[in-house]
Every structure is written in C-alpha cells, then in structure tokens.
Amino acid sequence: MKISAKASPMAEQVRPSKDYLLIVVSVVSIFFTVFALAAFPARSEQVASQLFENATHLLSAPVLLVFLAFVGGSLFIIFSKYGNIRLGSGKPQFKTLPWVFMFICAGLSSATLYWGLVEWAFYYNTPGLNIPAQSPQALEMSIAYAFFHWGFGTWACYAVGGMAMAYYYHVRKHSKLSLAGIIEAITGFRANGPIGRLIDILFLIGTFGGLTVTMVVTTQTFSNSLANLTGLPNTFAMQAGIVLLITSIFSLSSYIGLEGGMQRLATMVCWGALFCALAVLVVGPTGFIVKNTVNGVGLMFSNFLHMSLFTDPAGDGEFTRNWTVFYWFWAISYTPAVSIFVARVSRGRTLKEVSAALLLGGSVSCWAIFGSLSGYGIDQLLNGVLDVPALVASQGGEVAITQLLNGFPLSGLATAFYLFVMVIFLASHVDASAYTVAAATTRNLADGRDPSPFLRLFWCVMLALVPLTMIANHLSLKTVKTSVILTSIPFFFLLMVMAYGFIRWLYLDYRHRSGEDIETESRRLAGGTFAAPGASNKDWNDEVVV
C-alpha cells in the first residue's frame, strides 16, 4: 500500500485498532433496517411518507436560511484574509486536478448522470415558484432549478464542513479525524463518552442513508438500459447482479488504497462524465444546448435569492419540500464523510483553495454536465421526438433515460459508454464513503495511514445491503428520499455546531493578524516540512469554544 506521508514517531507507538463497539452497533442498526423493509414493505412506505411530510414541514425554513448563509460564508473565505490560512505544512499531497476530481467524486455520484438527463422533466411537470405546470416559463426554469440544486448550495455545505474539519485537523492539530472528535473540540463533550459514541453511530447510519438514493436510482437505470441493450429481462436477479458488480469494483479500489485506487478512479470517472457531456454537446443540438445552458445559468443567478428562500407560505410548499429541502438534506447526509475526506486529502492547501475547489469547481462541473444532458432532452421535447416529461410521469426516469439513449447516434455504443461511466462513478463515490467509514471505525489512525483494507472491504459490502432491500421490495422514490432526510436531521444540527466552532477558531486564532502576516506565514508553511496532527508546539487556544 502506497502512502505519501509518514506518521509521526509518537503516533507510530500506538497501533491502530478496530472500534468493535461502533462496528457492532452500526451493523445491528443496518440489519434491523433491512429486516423492517423486507418484512413490512407496505407499512414501511406508509410510515416513511408521513415522516417525510412532518420533517420537511418543520425544518424547511431553517434549512433554507442556513444554506444561504453557507454560500455567503464560503465566498467570504475566498475573498478575505482568512482564505490564505494554510492547512498544515509542506507541499500539497496531491496535484490540483486529481485533488479537485476527488472532491467532485466524493460530493457527487452516478446519480448526477441520472438526474442530468431527466431532472428538468420533473420540474417541468411540477415547477417551483408557483409557475404554471408545463408552460414555456416552466420549461425555461426547469434547467435553472437543476443548476440551483446542484450548484452553490450543495457545494457550500461541503465547503463549510470540509474547511471546519480541515482546520481542526491541520491547523489546530487535533489527532482524531472524526465527527465526534471535532464536536469534542468545540463543545467539550468527550469523543469517547456517551454523546461522542452516539455521534459516531449517527455518522455511520447517516452515510448509509445518503448513499441509498444514489445506489437505488443507479441500479434501476442501469438494469433498464442494459435490458434494452441486450434483450435480457429486467428482473431483480439482474439488479442484484449489478449491485454485486458495483460492490466488487469499489471493493477492489478501496482495497488498493487512497492513492493507488481512489485517485485513479476519481480521475477516470470525472473525465468520463465530462466526456459524456462533451459528446452530447458535439453530436447533439450544439447551438441549442449552449444557448439553453447560458440562459439557465442566467435565470439561476437572477432568481437565486428567491429560489433560496422560497417557502410558498400561501400554499403547502410541496415543491420546496419535495425538492429543495430534500436536496439540502441529501447534501447534509454526505457532508460528514465529505468533510473527513476533504481534511484527509487537503494537507498543504489553503482555506481559499478548499473553498474555491468545492464551491466553484463542483458547481461549474455540475452545470457543464447538466447543461449538456438536460439540453439534449429538452430539444427532444421541443422537436416532438420524445415527450420526456410524459415518460417520467407515467413510467419513471429510468425508462425515459433508456429512450433518450436510444435516440442518440450509435445508440448501442452510447448506452454502453453511459452505463460504464455511471458504474465507475458510483464505485468511486462509494469508495470514498467506505474509506471514511472505515477510518471512523478505526482507533488511533495516524495521519498518512489508511484504515485496514479488510475493514474497507467489509464496509463496501455493508453499504450495498439497504439499497438492495429497497430495490427488492419496489419501494417508491419518496420512501428512498425519506431515508435521506431522517438520517441527516441530526447532522443538520451538528453541522451548525461545526460552523460555529470554525468561525470561533478563526476569531480566536487570526482576528488580530493582518492579511500580509497570514500570507507570509502561509508561504513559510508551504516550504516547510510535514508535521503530523498532535505534533505541533504552537500555543493554540485549545479550550472549548462554546
């Protein structure tokens, strides 16, 4: 296994060990969920629907406000003196492009390729901002809303969580890279105490909940398109085989390790996704796609505040709850794992680089992919070739995607490549999640060390169980969405604690220092040698900040 940074001598004296209590409790929770879904599918779906309604009604306004604040905070870091604060010493661990690609793969997934082709159709049928359904304005705003949901809000959430975790780990030199560890540093609740253990368990369960939507929509889309391509029946056996294939791919990557597998996989999948978008742009209606994308970006920016805070007080807020609030909670469910991953791969970077890579790099990449894929589908609708919104409403998004791919030149080859990129994209994303879960269930893991490959393999298998159970019982998309919201509600409050702690640390550590002083220190650290977390002699103000 190749590693790029040596652990400190002090850290090497303490051998890493598996956290069996955390592993056992998490596995029991997973199997309980699997049993409930398999034994009582109808009742599970009914309960999930009611929980979804209650949670989204109660938390819509707070979530919208917090995410808008995250966007403002991320931009502030980029343009303020605090952006020059360097995360640790020495040169960056990874080159810039692979580093950004790993962020994209950790924060996105194969679901991007699913939603990129059909999300606009959902918004055309049931638009936001009280726009009449299936109207010209609804069609224009459909791609704007897709850009909005996959743009600044999602990536600002990752940026705030990632910067807080990286600052805690690399600047304040705390050695425990975990959600419970950073909460302990901020609040004083011990990571090894009851509250810390509960946070660790919630982190693992929440990671599983966030991955459920991705694996379910990817598997269903893949099986439908594969059946259409090969003539084989689209059965549960095929879908189970697809899940097994995906699990094998990301298990192999996870076993190889962070640099040997994940970096290469991330680079491959990002180039593959961008190539998909470029191919559609070149072979499809190029002029229309470009104009539609530019128009959509303009509409998104001009309506950004309205879309960010639209609660529909005179109505029931169904669109906001079903889509915007769901997407924000989906981002929240990924944020703990993404935050740990960002901290792990960002040594030697500045806060400005981290914020820009996530907020700008992630958003622009999504706009490029969605602009091309969505533009192709909208053009098919306008020219009367394929009524994508009608297919989505009557037969589901996976069927609409299959029909869209059938209309592409060299449809068989195009479908095969699309499915290949989708599977590799999902493998890369789950690989990053399995890595962080394995790291969270390993005690005394020194910086520069990877968790046990066998533990990563174990979590790779566990990550497939809940989605496979939902597919087997044909549970609805709303039930799948509910799993995301319920598992991410605790993270919403923990994320606000992390944001508060990060702001407080910046105030305590750098409020009296000039921008020039911070920049000089940053340049000095960039040319220095690597110092492991826990090894710094700097006199930080380490008291809890609440």
XYZ file of C-alpha atoms in Angstrom:
546
model
C 0.000 0.000 0.000
C 1.437 3.346 -1.010
C 1.205 6.284 1.351
C 2.581 9.725 0.807
C 3.052 10.989 4.330
C 4.784 9.427 7.288
C 3.086 9.231 10.607
C 4.842 10.897 13.497
C 7.061 8.668 15.662
C 4.738 9.273 18.598
C 1.741 8.163 16.533
C 3.544 5.008 15.396
C 3.906 3.871 19.012
C 0.114 3.441 19.239
C -1.108 0.739 16.900
C -4.432 1.354 15.117
C -7.246 -0.982 16.152
C -10.813 -1.640 15.078
C -13.575 0.049 17.068
C -15.669 -3.075 17.612
C -18.405 -1.398 19.660
C -19.057 1.122 16.895
C -18.932 -1.572 14.215
C -21.333 -3.914 16.029
C -23.912 -1.222 16.883
C -23.844 0.107 13.315
C -24.199 -3.348 11.759
C -27.098 -4.216 14.084
C -28.844 -0.957 13.070
C -28.322 -1.760 9.386
C -29.706 -5.294 9.704
C -32.687 -4.014 11.715
C -33.468 -1.562 8.891
C -33.089 -4.285 6.271
C -35.407 -6.596 8.225
C -38.094 -3.907 8.686
C -38.062 -3.003 4.991
C -38.168 -6.653 3.883
C -40.763 -7.881 6.375
C -43.134 -4.885 6.318
C -42.666 -3.068 2.991
C -46.167 -1.534 2.771
C -46.151 -0.339 6.360
C -42.585 0.943 5.997
C -43.606 3.004 2.985
C -46.647 4.440 4.776
C -44.623 5.421 7.840
C -41.872 6.879 5.652
C -44.347 9.073 3.788
C -45.752 10.527 7.000
C -42.299 11.123 8.460
C -41.231 12.862 5.259
C -44.182 15.270 5.452
C -43.636 16.081 9.118
C -39.885 16.600 8.865
C -39.983 18.792 5.765
C -42.835 20.970 7.077
C -40.997 21.583 10.343
C -37.481 22.217 9.018
C -37.965 23.832 5.596
C -37.373 27.476 6.606
C -34.366 26.845 8.916
C -32.620 24.675 6.310
C -33.129 27.265 3.559
C -31.694 30.054 5.730
C -28.680 28.016 6.844
C -27.744 27.007 3.297
C -27.896 30.593 2.075
C -25.581 31.521 4.961
C -23.209 28.714 3.933
C -22.951 30.177 0.432
C -22.154 33.615 1.845
C -19.625 32.199 4.292
C -17.799 30.177 1.631
C -17.479 33.227 -0.609
C -16.265 35.286 2.339
C -13.419 32.832 2.965
C -12.322 33.017 -0.685
C -12.062 36.818 -0.700
C -10.973 37.550 2.893
C -7.611 37.363 4.647
C -8.665 34.079 6.241
C -8.537 32.379 2.857
C -4.710 32.437 2.988
C -4.541 30.279 6.116
C -2.596 27.156 5.158
C -3.740 23.725 6.298
C -0.589 22.206 7.719
C 2.924 22.496 6.336
C 4.727 21.204 3.277
C 3.696 20.835 -0.322
C 0.162 19.655 -1.184
C -0.257 15.909 -1.018
C -1.996 15.690 -4.420
C -1.751 17.588 -7.684
C -4.528 20.136 -8.177
C -6.613 18.460 -10.899
C -6.777 14.979 -9.282
C -7.435 16.727 -5.959
C -10.447 18.609 -7.372
C -11.637 15.447 -9.139
C -11.576 13.545 -5.829
C -13.742 16.286 -4.299
C -16.223 16.006 -7.167
C -16.433 12.222 -6.865
C -16.812 12.391 -3.072
C -19.555 15.037 -3.274
C -21.384 13.662 -6.299
C -22.114 10.205 -7.648
C -23.578 8.339 -10.562
C -26.922 9.935 -9.654
C -25.575 13.012 -11.464
C -25.898 11.166 -14.766
C -29.429 10.058 -13.879
C -30.700 13.457 -12.788
C -28.751 15.234 -15.524
C -30.954 13.671 -18.191
C -34.370 13.812 -16.517
C -34.456 16.194 -13.534
C -35.645 19.078 -15.696
C -38.678 16.969 -16.698
C -39.797 16.643 -13.066
C -39.597 20.424 -12.689
C -41.453 20.976 -15.965
C -44.331 18.817 -14.700
C -44.346 20.293 -11.163
C -42.444 23.619 -11.222
C -41.385 25.762 -8.304
C -42.034 29.467 -7.608
C -45.752 28.852 -8.348
C -45.073 28.793 -12.103
C -47.834 27.138 -14.186
C -47.013 23.496 -14.950
C -45.848 22.576 -18.466
C -45.703 26.203 -19.536
C -42.890 27.892 -21.516
C -41.738 29.568 -18.306
C -41.702 26.204 -16.519
C -39.511 24.786 -19.278
C -37.043 27.672 -19.012
C -36.888 27.473 -15.237
C -36.555 23.684 -15.205
C -32.857 23.725 -16.032
C -32.304 26.789 -13.841
C -33.626 24.825 -10.876
C -31.378 21.887 -11.760
C -28.381 24.246 -11.753
C -29.576 25.673 -8.438
C -29.921 22.315 -6.693
C -26.565 21.015 -7.943
C -24.752 24.324 -7.567
C -23.701 26.687 -4.818
C -25.959 25.438 -2.002
C -24.787 21.818 -2.108
C -21.112 22.666 -2.563
C -21.164 25.426 0.072
C -22.419 22.858 2.575
C -19.461 20.622 1.713
C -17.101 23.611 1.829
C -18.155 24.738 5.310
C -17.952 21.226 6.731
C -14.701 20.455 4.921
C -12.962 23.670 5.970
C -14.040 23.236 9.593
C -12.748 19.657 9.710
C -9.506 20.512 7.898
C -8.830 23.493 10.188
C -9.472 21.358 13.267
C -7.134 18.648 11.966
C -4.300 20.501 10.232
C -4.194 23.908 11.941
C -5.301 23.135 15.480
C -3.505 19.754 15.232
C -6.145 17.522 16.782
C -5.300 13.914 16.007
C -8.769 12.293 15.942
C -10.162 12.765 12.451
C -13.840 12.141 13.158
C -17.135 13.925 13.607
C -17.133 13.148 17.329
C -13.581 14.480 17.574
C -14.395 17.904 16.175
C -17.570 18.164 18.267
C -15.460 17.400 21.365
C -13.004 20.162 20.427
C -15.877 22.648 20.085
C -18.248 21.664 22.896
C -16.170 19.652 25.363
C -18.342 16.525 25.058
C -15.776 13.712 25.041
C -15.446 11.771 21.802
C -15.146 8.545 23.809
C -18.086 9.411 26.056
C -21.778 8.594 25.507
C -22.508 11.631 23.325
C -19.371 11.111 21.246
C -20.206 7.462 20.664
C -23.755 8.412 19.666
C -22.373 10.928 17.155
C -20.140 8.254 15.626
C -23.094 5.889 15.270
C -25.246 8.611 13.698
C -22.396 9.372 11.308
C -22.253 5.791 10.060
C -26.024 5.417 9.768
C -26.321 8.793 8.037
C -23.672 7.838 5.492
C -25.685 4.746 4.619
C -28.878 6.800 4.296
C -27.256 9.286 1.927
C -25.918 6.555 -0.345
C -29.284 4.823 -0.626
C -30.759 7.235 -3.199
C -27.635 7.043 -5.335
C -27.434 3.262 -5.410
C -31.159 2.755 -5.981
C -31.521 5.147 -8.954
C -28.228 3.983 -10.484
C -29.132 0.310 -10.253
C -32.616 0.797 -11.676
C -31.346 2.969 -14.536
C -28.509 0.585 -15.327
C -30.752 -2.505 -15.332
C -33.410 -0.867 -17.529
C -30.876 0.327 -20.091
C -28.943 -2.965 -20.001
C -32.150 -4.922 -20.597
C -32.964 -2.673 -23.550
C -29.429 -3.074 -24.932
C -29.154 -6.855 -24.573
C -32.759 -8.054 -24.711
C -32.436 -9.706 -21.298
C -35.396 -9.419 -18.885
C -35.152 -6.606 -16.345
C -35.519 -8.706 -13.195
C -34.400 -8.430 -9.594
C -31.719 -11.037 -10.360
C -30.231 -8.644 -12.907
C -30.421 -5.747 -10.466
C -28.797 -7.811 -7.716
C -26.048 -8.776 -10.154
C -25.467 -5.101 -10.961
C -25.178 -4.249 -7.258
C -22.696 -7.133 -6.886
C -20.668 -5.824 -9.834
C -20.596 -2.287 -8.442
C -19.659 -3.597 -4.995
C -16.797 -5.606 -6.495
C -15.422 -2.572 -8.336
C -15.386 -0.204 -5.380
C -14.212 -3.016 -3.067
C -11.168 -3.531 -5.292
C -10.464 0.200 -5.415
C -10.911 0.516 -1.663
C -8.591 -2.434 -1.052
C -5.860 -0.915 -3.230
C -5.921 2.278 -1.142
C -6.356 6.020 -1.326
C -3.682 6.836 -3.885
C -3.445 3.542 -5.725
C -7.186 3.170 -6.299
C -9.282 6.176 -5.374
C -7.161 8.855 -7.066
C -7.042 6.937 -10.360
C -10.721 6.040 -10.187
C -11.686 9.647 -9.450
C -9.643 10.938 -12.384
C -11.084 8.319 -14.721
C -14.691 8.924 -13.758
C -14.544 12.722 -13.907
C -13.012 12.658 -17.362
C -15.620 10.058 -18.349
C -18.538 12.180 -17.086
C -17.179 15.299 -18.789
C -16.653 13.309 -21.983
C -20.311 12.192 -21.850
C -21.388 15.830 -21.627
C -18.967 16.850 -24.393
C -20.134 14.036 -26.682
C -23.765 15.080 -26.274
C -22.782 18.698 -26.909
C -20.875 17.891 -30.105
C -23.153 15.224 -31.585
C -26.435 16.698 -30.329
C -28.034 20.090 -30.954
C -24.908 22.084 -30.083
C -26.321 25.570 -30.628
C -29.467 24.917 -28.619
C -27.553 23.283 -25.748
C -25.171 26.235 -25.447
C -27.975 28.823 -25.538
C -30.143 26.841 -23.139
C -27.268 26.411 -20.689
C -26.319 30.085 -20.742
C -29.969 31.065 -20.332
C -30.389 28.617 -17.451
C -27.335 29.956 -15.629
C -28.669 33.491 -16.071
C -32.092 32.553 -14.713
C -30.498 30.749 -11.786
C -28.418 33.784 -10.813
C -31.215 36.302 -11.328
C -33.626 34.230 -9.196
C -31.063 32.913 -6.729
C -32.371 34.637 -3.590
C -35.995 33.822 -4.413
C -35.162 30.175 -5.060
C -33.011 30.013 -1.923
C -35.780 31.285 0.375
C -38.964 30.186 -1.429
C -41.234 28.683 1.245
C -44.575 29.161 -0.549
C -46.362 30.500 2.577
C -49.699 30.836 0.766
C -49.548 27.212 -0.401
C -48.275 23.962 1.077
C -44.672 24.380 -0.141
C -44.766 20.983 -1.823
C -42.139 21.765 -4.439
C -39.695 23.224 -1.913
C -40.166 20.321 0.467
C -40.003 17.594 -2.189
C -37.013 19.013 -4.000
C -35.008 21.889 -2.466
C -35.253 20.717 1.148
C -34.657 17.126 0.072
C -31.525 18.125 -1.863
C -30.202 20.165 1.051
C -30.704 17.252 3.422
C -29.087 14.929 0.881
C -26.052 17.228 0.865
C -26.084 17.282 4.677
C -26.074 13.473 4.795
C -22.902 13.423 2.696
C -21.191 16.307 4.495
C -19.630 14.428 7.469
C -17.983 11.873 5.173
C -17.012 14.531 2.631
C -15.608 16.718 5.429
C -13.356 13.947 6.722
C -12.279 13.145 3.182
C -11.531 16.807 2.422
C -9.391 17.068 5.558
C -7.583 13.849 4.685
C -6.509 14.972 1.192
C -6.017 18.743 1.706
C -2.794 18.987 3.688
C -0.706 21.860 2.308
C -3.679 23.671 0.762
C -5.115 26.999 1.860
C -8.689 27.576 3.017
C -9.196 29.666 -0.109
C -8.196 26.743 -2.319
C -10.501 24.336 -0.490
C -13.486 26.678 -0.665
C -12.914 27.551 -4.330
C -12.340 23.937 -5.375
C -15.611 22.858 -3.768
C -17.854 25.873 -4.348
C -16.669 26.830 -7.835
C -15.099 23.624 -9.165
C -18.005 21.461 -8.056
C -20.731 23.858 -9.224
C -19.231 24.544 -12.663
C -18.659 20.829 -13.275
C -22.306 20.105 -12.469
C -23.538 22.936 -14.680
C -21.477 21.624 -17.595
C -22.840 18.088 -17.210
C -26.441 19.116 -16.563
C -26.423 21.780 -19.255
C -25.423 19.313 -21.942
C -27.520 16.311 -20.866
C -30.641 18.324 -19.990
C -30.355 20.425 -23.134
C -30.448 17.288 -25.277
C -33.632 16.076 -23.555
C -35.340 19.471 -23.800
C -34.513 19.643 -27.507
C -36.115 16.223 -27.993
C -39.296 17.528 -26.361
C -39.433 20.784 -28.348
C -38.952 18.986 -31.673
C -41.634 16.399 -30.899
C -39.163 13.500 -30.954
C -39.660 12.286 -27.383
C -42.008 13.526 -24.653
C -39.622 13.051 -21.745
C -41.900 14.647 -19.072
C -44.757 12.304 -20.018
C -42.460 9.264 -19.794
C -41.120 10.400 -16.424
C -44.649 10.851 -15.070
C -46.016 7.568 -16.395
C -43.098 5.100 -16.389
C -40.274 6.658 -14.370
C -36.981 8.371 -15.017
C -35.052 5.194 -15.851
C -37.389 4.420 -18.775
C -37.095 7.986 -20.079
C -33.297 7.728 -19.946
C -33.341 4.495 -21.936
C -35.466 6.118 -24.635
C -33.209 9.189 -24.736
C -30.157 6.994 -25.210
C -31.941 5.069 -27.971
C -32.311 8.314 -29.926
C -28.593 9.082 -29.775
C -26.368 8.309 -32.808
C -24.730 4.881 -32.409
C -27.196 4.278 -29.597
C -25.792 0.897 -28.583
C -22.276 2.232 -28.159
C -23.557 5.400 -26.481
C -25.636 3.380 -23.999
C -22.721 1.081 -23.190
C -20.382 4.014 -22.527
C -23.005 5.844 -20.460
C -23.561 2.778 -18.289
C -19.812 2.210 -17.907
C -19.245 5.760 -16.679
C -22.276 5.523 -14.367
C -20.968 2.355 -12.697
C -17.430 3.688 -12.308
C -18.817 6.991 -10.985
C -20.820 5.175 -8.326
C -17.846 2.946 -7.461
C -15.631 5.989 -6.963
C -18.189 7.729 -4.771
C -18.904 4.711 -2.578
C -15.171 4.065 -2.399
C -14.632 7.475 -0.802
C -17.523 6.861 1.602
C -16.278 3.381 2.542
C -12.863 4.866 3.247
C -14.229 7.466 5.660
C -16.497 4.925 7.381
C -13.523 2.580 7.831
C -11.422 5.462 9.173
C -14.186 6.386 11.637
C -14.304 2.801 12.954
C -10.515 2.650 13.446
C -8.967 3.858 16.676
C -5.580 5.616 16.743
C -5.337 6.035 12.966
C -2.272 8.237 12.382
C -2.138 10.873 9.661
C -0.797 9.399 6.440
C -2.103 5.923 7.309
C -5.063 4.205 5.673
C -7.566 2.000 7.525
C -7.235 -1.756 7.223
C -8.078 -2.912 3.659
C -10.168 -5.743 5.087
C -12.220 -3.280 7.134
C -12.800 -1.193 3.998
C -13.909 -4.336 2.147
C -16.335 -5.123 4.973
C -17.953 -1.682 4.789
C -18.135 -1.864 0.999
C -20.350 -4.946 1.344
C -22.457 -3.384 4.110
C -23.100 -0.271 2.002
C -24.971 -2.370 -0.585
C -27.465 -4.080 1.740
C -30.087 -1.376 2.376
C -30.376 -0.210 -1.284
C -30.653 -3.819 -2.420
C -33.509 -4.419 0.045
C -35.368 -1.320 -1.190
C -34.997 -2.438 -4.803
C -36.225 -5.943 -3.968
C -39.390 -4.542 -2.366
C -40.059 -1.945 -5.114
C -40.240 0.938 -2.650
C -41.076 4.364 -4.073
C -38.656 7.229 -4.687
C -40.328 9.175 -1.866
C -39.531 6.365 0.578
C -35.932 6.407 -0.585
C -35.870 10.197 -0.090
C -37.234 9.753 3.427
C -34.258 7.586 4.361
C -32.025 10.507 3.441
C -33.934 13.142 5.404
C -34.417 11.136 8.598
C -30.775 10.053 8.822
C -29.483 13.559 8.095
C -31.592 15.582 10.566
C -29.070 15.089 13.427
C -26.266 16.160 11.078
C -28.069 19.432 10.370
C -27.625 20.487 13.982
C -24.104 19.053 14.250
C -23.116 20.921 11.096
C -24.233 24.197 12.650
C -22.079 23.387 15.692
C -19.114 22.767 13.364
C -19.732 26.056 11.554
C -19.911 27.929 14.862
C -16.705 26.312 16.090
C -14.888 27.100 12.839
C -15.908 30.771 13.000
C -14.896 30.969 16.647
C -11.492 29.378 15.951
C -10.794 31.835 13.157
C -11.713 34.688 15.519
C -9.517 33.418 18.339
C -6.515 32.499 16.208
C -6.358 35.156 13.495
C -8.528 38.172 14.291
C -5.551 40.318 15.362
C -3.301 39.254 12.485
C -3.089 41.231 9.272
C -3.665 39.747 5.848
C 0.005 40.292 5.000
C 1.087 38.430 8.137
C -1.177 35.489 7.351
C 0.085 35.347 3.777
C 3.716 35.398 4.941
C 3.050 32.536 7.339
C 1.299 30.628 4.542
C 4.341 30.930 2.260
C 6.628 29.791 5.069
C 4.494 26.746 5.793
C 4.344 25.873 2.090
C 8.121 25.422 2.099
C 8.269 23.660 5.449
C 8.324 20.003 6.407
C 5.272 17.965 7.243
C 4.150 17.992 10.877
C 1.579 15.407 11.902
C -1.547 16.472 13.811
C -0.819 16.357 17.515
C 2.877 17.139 16.933
C 2.727 20.935 16.873
C 4.259 23.027 19.607
C 2.292 26.119 18.665
C 0.416 27.606 21.595
C -3.140 27.413 20.293
C -6.010 28.456 22.467
C -7.321 24.901 22.947
C -10.165 25.473 25.343
C -13.627 24.582 24.126
C -15.250 27.437 22.262
C -18.863 27.275 23.361
